[in-house]
PDB file of C-alpha atoms in Angstrom:
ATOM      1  CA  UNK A   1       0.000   0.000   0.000  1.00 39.00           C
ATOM      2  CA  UNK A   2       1.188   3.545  -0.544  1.00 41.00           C
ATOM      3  CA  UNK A   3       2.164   5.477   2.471  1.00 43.00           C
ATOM      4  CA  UNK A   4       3.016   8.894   2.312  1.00 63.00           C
ATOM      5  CA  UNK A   5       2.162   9.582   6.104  1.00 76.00           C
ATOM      6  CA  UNK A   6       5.214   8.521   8.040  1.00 83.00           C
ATOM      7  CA  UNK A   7       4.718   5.460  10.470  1.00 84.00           C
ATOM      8  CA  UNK A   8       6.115   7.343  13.554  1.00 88.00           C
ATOM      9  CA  UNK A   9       2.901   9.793  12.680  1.00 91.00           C
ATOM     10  CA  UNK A  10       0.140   6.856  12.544  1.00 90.00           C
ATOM     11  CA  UNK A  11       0.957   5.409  15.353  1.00 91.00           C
ATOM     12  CA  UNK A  12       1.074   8.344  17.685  1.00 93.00           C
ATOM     13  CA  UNK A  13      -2.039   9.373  16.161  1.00 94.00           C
ATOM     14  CA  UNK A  14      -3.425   5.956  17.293  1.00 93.00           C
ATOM     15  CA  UNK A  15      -1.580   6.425  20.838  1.00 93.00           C
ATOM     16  CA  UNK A  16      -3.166   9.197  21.497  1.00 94.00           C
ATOM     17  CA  UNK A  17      -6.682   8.200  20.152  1.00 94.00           C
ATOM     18  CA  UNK A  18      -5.673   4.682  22.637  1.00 93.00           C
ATOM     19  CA  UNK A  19      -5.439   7.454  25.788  1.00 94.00           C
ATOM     20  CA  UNK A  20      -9.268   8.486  24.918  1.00 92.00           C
ATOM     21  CA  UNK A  21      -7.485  11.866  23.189  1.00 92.00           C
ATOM     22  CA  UNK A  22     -10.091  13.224  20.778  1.00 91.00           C
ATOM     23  CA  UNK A  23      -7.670  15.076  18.982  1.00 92.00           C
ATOM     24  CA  UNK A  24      -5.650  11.673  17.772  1.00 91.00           C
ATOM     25  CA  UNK A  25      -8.924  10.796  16.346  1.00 93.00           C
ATOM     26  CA  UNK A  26      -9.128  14.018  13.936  1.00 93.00           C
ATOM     27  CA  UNK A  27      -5.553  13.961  13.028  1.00 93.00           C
ATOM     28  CA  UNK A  28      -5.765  10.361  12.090  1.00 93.00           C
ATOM     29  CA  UNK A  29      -8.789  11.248  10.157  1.00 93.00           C
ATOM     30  CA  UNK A  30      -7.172  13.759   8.547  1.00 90.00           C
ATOM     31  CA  UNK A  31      -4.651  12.348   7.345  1.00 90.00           C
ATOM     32  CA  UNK A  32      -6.291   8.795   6.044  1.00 90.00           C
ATOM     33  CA  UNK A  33      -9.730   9.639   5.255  1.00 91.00           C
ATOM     34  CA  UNK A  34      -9.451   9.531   1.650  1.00 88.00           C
ATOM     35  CA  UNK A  35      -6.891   6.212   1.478  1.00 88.00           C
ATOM     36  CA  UNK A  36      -9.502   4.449   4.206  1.00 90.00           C
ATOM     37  CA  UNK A  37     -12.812   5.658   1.996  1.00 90.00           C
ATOM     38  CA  UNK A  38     -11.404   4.061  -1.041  1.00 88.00           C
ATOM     39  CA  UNK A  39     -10.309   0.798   0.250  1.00 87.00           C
ATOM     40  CA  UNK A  40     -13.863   0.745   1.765  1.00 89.00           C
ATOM     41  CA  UNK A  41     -15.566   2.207  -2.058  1.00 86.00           C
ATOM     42  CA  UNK A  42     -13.054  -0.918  -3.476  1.00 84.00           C
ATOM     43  CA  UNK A  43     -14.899  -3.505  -1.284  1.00 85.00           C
ATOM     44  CA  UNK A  44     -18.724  -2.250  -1.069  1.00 87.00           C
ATOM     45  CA  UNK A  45     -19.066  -0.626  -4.742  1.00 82.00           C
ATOM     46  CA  UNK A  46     -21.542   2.123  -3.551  1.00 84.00           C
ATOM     47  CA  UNK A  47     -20.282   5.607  -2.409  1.00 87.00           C
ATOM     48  CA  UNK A  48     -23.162   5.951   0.299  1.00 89.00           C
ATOM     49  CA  UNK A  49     -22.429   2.834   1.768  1.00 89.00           C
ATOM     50  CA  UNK A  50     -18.707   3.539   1.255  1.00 90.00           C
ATOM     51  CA  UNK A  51     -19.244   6.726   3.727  1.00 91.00           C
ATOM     52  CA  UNK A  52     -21.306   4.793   6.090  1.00 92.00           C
ATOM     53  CA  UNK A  53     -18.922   2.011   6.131  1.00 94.00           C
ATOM     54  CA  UNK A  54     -16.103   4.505   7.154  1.00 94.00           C
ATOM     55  CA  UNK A  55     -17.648   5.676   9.544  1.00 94.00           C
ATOM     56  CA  UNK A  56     -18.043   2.474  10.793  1.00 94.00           C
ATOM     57  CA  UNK A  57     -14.477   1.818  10.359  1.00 95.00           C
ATOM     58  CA  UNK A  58     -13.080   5.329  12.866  1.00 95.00           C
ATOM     59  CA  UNK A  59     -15.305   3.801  14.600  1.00 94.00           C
ATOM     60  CA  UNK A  60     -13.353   0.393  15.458  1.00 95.00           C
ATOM     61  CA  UNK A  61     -10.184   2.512  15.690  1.00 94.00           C
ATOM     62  CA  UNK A  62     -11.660   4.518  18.259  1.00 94.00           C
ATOM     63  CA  UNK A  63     -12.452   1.418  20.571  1.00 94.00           C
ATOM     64  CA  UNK A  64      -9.683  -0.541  18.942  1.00 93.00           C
ATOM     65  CA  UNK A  65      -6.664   1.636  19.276  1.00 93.00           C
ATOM     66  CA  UNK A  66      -5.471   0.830  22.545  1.00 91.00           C
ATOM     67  CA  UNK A  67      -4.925  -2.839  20.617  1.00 90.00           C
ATOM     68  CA  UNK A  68      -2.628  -1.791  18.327  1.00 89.00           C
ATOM     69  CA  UNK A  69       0.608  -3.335  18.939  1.00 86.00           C
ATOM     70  CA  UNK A  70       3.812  -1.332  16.455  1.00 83.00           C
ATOM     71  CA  UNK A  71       5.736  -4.333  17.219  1.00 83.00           C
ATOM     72  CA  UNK A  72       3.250  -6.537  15.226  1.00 82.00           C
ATOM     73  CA  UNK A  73       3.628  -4.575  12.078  1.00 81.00           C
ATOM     74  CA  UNK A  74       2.918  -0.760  10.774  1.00 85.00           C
ATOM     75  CA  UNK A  75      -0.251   1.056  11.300  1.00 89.00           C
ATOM     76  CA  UNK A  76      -1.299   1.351   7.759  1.00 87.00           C
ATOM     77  CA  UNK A  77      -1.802  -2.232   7.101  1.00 86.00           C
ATOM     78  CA  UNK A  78      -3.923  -2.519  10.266  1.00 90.00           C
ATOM     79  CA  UNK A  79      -5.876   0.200   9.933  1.00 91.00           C
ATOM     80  CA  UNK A  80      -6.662  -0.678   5.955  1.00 88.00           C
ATOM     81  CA  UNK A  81      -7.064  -4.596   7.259  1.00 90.00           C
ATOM     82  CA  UNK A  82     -10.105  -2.969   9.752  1.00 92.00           C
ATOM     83  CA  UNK A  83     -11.204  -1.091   6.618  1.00 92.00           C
ATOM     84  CA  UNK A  84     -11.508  -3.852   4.364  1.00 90.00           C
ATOM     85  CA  UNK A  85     -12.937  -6.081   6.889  1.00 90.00           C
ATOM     86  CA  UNK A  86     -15.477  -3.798   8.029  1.00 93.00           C
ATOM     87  CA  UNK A  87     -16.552  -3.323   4.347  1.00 91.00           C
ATOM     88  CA  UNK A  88     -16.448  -7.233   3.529  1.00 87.00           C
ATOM     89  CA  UNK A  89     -18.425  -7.243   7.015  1.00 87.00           C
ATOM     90  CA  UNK A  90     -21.340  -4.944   5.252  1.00 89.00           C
ATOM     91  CA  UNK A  91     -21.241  -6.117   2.297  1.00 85.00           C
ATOM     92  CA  UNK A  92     -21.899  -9.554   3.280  1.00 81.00           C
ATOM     93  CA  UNK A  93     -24.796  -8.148   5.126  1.00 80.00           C
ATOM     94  CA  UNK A  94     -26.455  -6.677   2.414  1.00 76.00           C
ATOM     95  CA  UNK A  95     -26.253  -9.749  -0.009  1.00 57.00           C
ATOM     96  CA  UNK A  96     -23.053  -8.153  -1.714  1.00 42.00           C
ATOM     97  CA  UNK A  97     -19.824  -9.491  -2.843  1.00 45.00           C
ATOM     98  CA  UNK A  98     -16.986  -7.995  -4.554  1.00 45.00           C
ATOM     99  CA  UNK A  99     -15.384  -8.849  -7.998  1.00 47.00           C
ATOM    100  CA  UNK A 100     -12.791  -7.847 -10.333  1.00 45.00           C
ATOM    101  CA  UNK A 101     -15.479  -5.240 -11.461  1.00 50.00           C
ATOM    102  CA  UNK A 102     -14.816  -3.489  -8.440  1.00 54.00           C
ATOM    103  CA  UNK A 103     -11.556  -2.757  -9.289  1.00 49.00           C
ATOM    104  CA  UNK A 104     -12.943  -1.034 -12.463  1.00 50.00           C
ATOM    105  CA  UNK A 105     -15.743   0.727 -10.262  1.00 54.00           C
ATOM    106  CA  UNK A 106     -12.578   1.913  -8.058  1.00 52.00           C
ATOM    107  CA  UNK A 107     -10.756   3.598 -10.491  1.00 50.00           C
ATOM    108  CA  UNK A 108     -13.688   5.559 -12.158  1.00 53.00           C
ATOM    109  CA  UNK A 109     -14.503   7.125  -8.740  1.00 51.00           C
ATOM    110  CA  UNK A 110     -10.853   7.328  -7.006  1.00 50.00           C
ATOM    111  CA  UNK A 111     -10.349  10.752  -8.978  1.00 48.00           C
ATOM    112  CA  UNK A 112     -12.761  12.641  -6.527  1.00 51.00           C
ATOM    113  CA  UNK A 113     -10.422  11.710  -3.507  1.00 54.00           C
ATOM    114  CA  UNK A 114      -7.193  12.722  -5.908  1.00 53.00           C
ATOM    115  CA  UNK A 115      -4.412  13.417  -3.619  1.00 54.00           C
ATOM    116  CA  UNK A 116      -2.355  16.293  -3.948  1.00 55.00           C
ATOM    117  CA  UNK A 117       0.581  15.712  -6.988  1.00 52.00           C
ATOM    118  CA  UNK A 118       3.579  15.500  -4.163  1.00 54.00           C
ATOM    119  CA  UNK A 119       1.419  12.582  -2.346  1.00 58.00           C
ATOM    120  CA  UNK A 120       0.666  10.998  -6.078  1.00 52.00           C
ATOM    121  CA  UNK A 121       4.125  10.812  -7.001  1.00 53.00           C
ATOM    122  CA  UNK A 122       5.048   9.306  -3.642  1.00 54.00           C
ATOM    123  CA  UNK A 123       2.168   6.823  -3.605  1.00 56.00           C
ATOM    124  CA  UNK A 124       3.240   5.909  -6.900  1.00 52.00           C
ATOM    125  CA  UNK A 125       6.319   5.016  -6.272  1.00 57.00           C
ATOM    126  CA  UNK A 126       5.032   3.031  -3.027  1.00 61.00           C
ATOM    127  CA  UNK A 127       2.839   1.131  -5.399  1.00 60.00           C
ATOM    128  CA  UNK A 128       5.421   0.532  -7.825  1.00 61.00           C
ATOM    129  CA  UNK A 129       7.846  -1.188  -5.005  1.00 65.00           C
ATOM    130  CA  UNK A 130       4.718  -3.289  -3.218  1.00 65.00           C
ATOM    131  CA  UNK A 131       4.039  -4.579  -7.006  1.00 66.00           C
ATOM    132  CA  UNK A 132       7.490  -5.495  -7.700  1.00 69.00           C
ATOM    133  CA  UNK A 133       7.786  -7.336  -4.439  1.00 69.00           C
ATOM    134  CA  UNK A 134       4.663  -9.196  -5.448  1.00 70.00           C
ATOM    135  CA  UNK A 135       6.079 -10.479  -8.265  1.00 74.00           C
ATOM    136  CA  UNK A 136       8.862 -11.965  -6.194  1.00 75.00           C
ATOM    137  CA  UNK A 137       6.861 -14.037  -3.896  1.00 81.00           C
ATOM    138  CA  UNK A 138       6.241 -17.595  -4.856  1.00 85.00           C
ATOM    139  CA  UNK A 139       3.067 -17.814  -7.548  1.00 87.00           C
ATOM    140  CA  UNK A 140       0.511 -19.987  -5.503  1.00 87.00           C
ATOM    141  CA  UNK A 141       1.101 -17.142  -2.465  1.00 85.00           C
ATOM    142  CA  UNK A 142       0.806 -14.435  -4.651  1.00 83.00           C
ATOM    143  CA  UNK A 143      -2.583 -15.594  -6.244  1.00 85.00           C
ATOM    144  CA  UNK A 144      -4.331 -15.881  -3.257  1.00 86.00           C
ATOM    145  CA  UNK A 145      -2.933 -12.634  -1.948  1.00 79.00           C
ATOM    146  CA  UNK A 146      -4.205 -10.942  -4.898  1.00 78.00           C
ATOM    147  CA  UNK A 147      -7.523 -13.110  -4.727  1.00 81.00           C
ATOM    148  CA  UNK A 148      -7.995 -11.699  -0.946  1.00 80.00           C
ATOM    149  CA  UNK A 149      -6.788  -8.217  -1.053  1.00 73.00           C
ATOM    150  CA  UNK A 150      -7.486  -6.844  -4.688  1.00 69.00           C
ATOM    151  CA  UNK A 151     -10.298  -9.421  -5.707  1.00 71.00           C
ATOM    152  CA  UNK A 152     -11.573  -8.678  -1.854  1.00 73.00           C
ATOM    153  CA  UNK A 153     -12.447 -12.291  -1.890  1.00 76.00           C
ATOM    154  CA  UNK A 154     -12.892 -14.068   2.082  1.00 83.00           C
ATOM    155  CA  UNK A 155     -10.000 -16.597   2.998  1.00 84.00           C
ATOM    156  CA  UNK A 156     -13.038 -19.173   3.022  1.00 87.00           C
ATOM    157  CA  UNK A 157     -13.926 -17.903  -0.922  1.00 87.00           C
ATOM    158  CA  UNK A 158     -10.162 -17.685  -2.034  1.00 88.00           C
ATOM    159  CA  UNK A 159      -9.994 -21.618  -0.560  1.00 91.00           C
ATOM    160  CA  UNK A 160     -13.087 -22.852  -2.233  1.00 91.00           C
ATOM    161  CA  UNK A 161     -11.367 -20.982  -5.786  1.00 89.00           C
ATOM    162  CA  UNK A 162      -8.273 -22.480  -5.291  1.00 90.00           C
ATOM    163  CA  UNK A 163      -9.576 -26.292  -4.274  1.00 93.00           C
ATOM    164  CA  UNK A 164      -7.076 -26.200  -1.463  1.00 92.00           C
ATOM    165  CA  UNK A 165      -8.134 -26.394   2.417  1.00 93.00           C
ATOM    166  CA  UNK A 166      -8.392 -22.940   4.408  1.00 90.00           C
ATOM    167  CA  UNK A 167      -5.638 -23.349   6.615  1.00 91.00           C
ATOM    168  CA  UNK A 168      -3.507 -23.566   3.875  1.00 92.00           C
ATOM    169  CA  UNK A 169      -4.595 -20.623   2.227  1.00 90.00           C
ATOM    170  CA  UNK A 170      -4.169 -18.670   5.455  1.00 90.00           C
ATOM    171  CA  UNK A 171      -0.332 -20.064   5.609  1.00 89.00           C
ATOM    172  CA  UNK A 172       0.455 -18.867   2.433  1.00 89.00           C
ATOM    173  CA  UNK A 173      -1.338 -15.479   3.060  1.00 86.00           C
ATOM    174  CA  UNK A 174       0.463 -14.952   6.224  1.00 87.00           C
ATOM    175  CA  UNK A 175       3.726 -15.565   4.677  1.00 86.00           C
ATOM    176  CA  UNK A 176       3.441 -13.473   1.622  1.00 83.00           C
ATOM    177  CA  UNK A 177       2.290 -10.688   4.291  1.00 82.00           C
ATOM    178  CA  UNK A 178       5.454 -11.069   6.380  1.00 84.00           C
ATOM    179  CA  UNK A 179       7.435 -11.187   3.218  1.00 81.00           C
ATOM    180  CA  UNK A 180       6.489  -8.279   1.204  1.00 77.00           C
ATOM    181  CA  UNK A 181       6.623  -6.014   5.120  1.00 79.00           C
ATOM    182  CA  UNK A 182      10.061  -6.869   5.266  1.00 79.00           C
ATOM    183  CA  UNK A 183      10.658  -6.178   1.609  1.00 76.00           C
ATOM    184  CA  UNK A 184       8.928  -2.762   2.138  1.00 72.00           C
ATOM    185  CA  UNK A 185      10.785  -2.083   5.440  1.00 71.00           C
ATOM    186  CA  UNK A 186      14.221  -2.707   3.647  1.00 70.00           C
ATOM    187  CA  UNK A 187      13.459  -0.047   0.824  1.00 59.00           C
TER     188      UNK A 187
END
């Protein structure tokens, strides 16, 4: 994922929000409203719901901060894992469930949340390094990565695709995570 907010940032933001500090809570919101919105717009396909399901989402960090743990990995992956699953949460409540389409649908409406042309370039070239250390994991762990975190597909629905059992699929899931973090972390 892109990250132009440093870590250090996040997850004193999320300290603060963890001591009951309102203020954390608006900075934090500040600063990942837009990212958050439109992993939530990826998953649900429906701007209103999208908003609602953010909401939702500040939400969880509000009674969830105090869980966050920076030894256990970056704040940016755990706050877009609460996002996604929040949105995968509603969407299998209203009878909804996300496809490649919705990477289409993403990219029609991500302009209205454009970031400013600094932040672009530096997502960018975020991007560009989380897609190149994609490509160096192992093929059967980077298909079901892709199958759970761009398809938004469950574990459960990326097993059933695959025909292989869901602990498996977790395994390899887990491992590609803890790879491509370390790739990331090493620059």
């Amino acid at each position: 994922m892109a990250q132009t907010i440093p870590d250090d940032q996040l997850a004193g933001q999320l300290d603060a929000i963890a001591r009951n500090e309102v203020a954390g809570l608006h900075e934090l919101y500040a600063a990942t409203k837009a990212r958050l919105f439109v992993v939530c717009l990826g998953v649900v396909r429906d701007r209103e719901a999208a908003e609602d399901v953010l909401q939702e989402v500040y939400l969880k960090v509000w009674n969830r901060a105090a869980g966050y743990d920076r030894e256990r990995g970056a704040p940016w992956p755990w706050l877009a894992m609460i996002a996604r699953n929040t949105a995968i949460d509603w969407a299998r409540a209203h009878s909804r469930r996300a496809s490649l389409d919705g990477a289409k649908y993403l990219l029609t409406r991500e302009a209205e949340f454009e970031p400013a042309a600094d932040e672009q370039l530096a997502q960018a070239q975020e991007s560009d390094r989380a897609m190149r250390a994609v490509e160096h994991l192992d093929e059967a762990a980077a298909q079901c990565l892709r199958a759970a975190f761009i398809e938004g597909l469950t574990y459960s629905e990326v097993a059933e695709r695959e025909g292989l059992p869901l602990g498996t699929v977790k395994s390899r899931i887990r491992r590609a995570l803890k790879v491509l973090r370390m790739r990331m972390a090493d620059g």
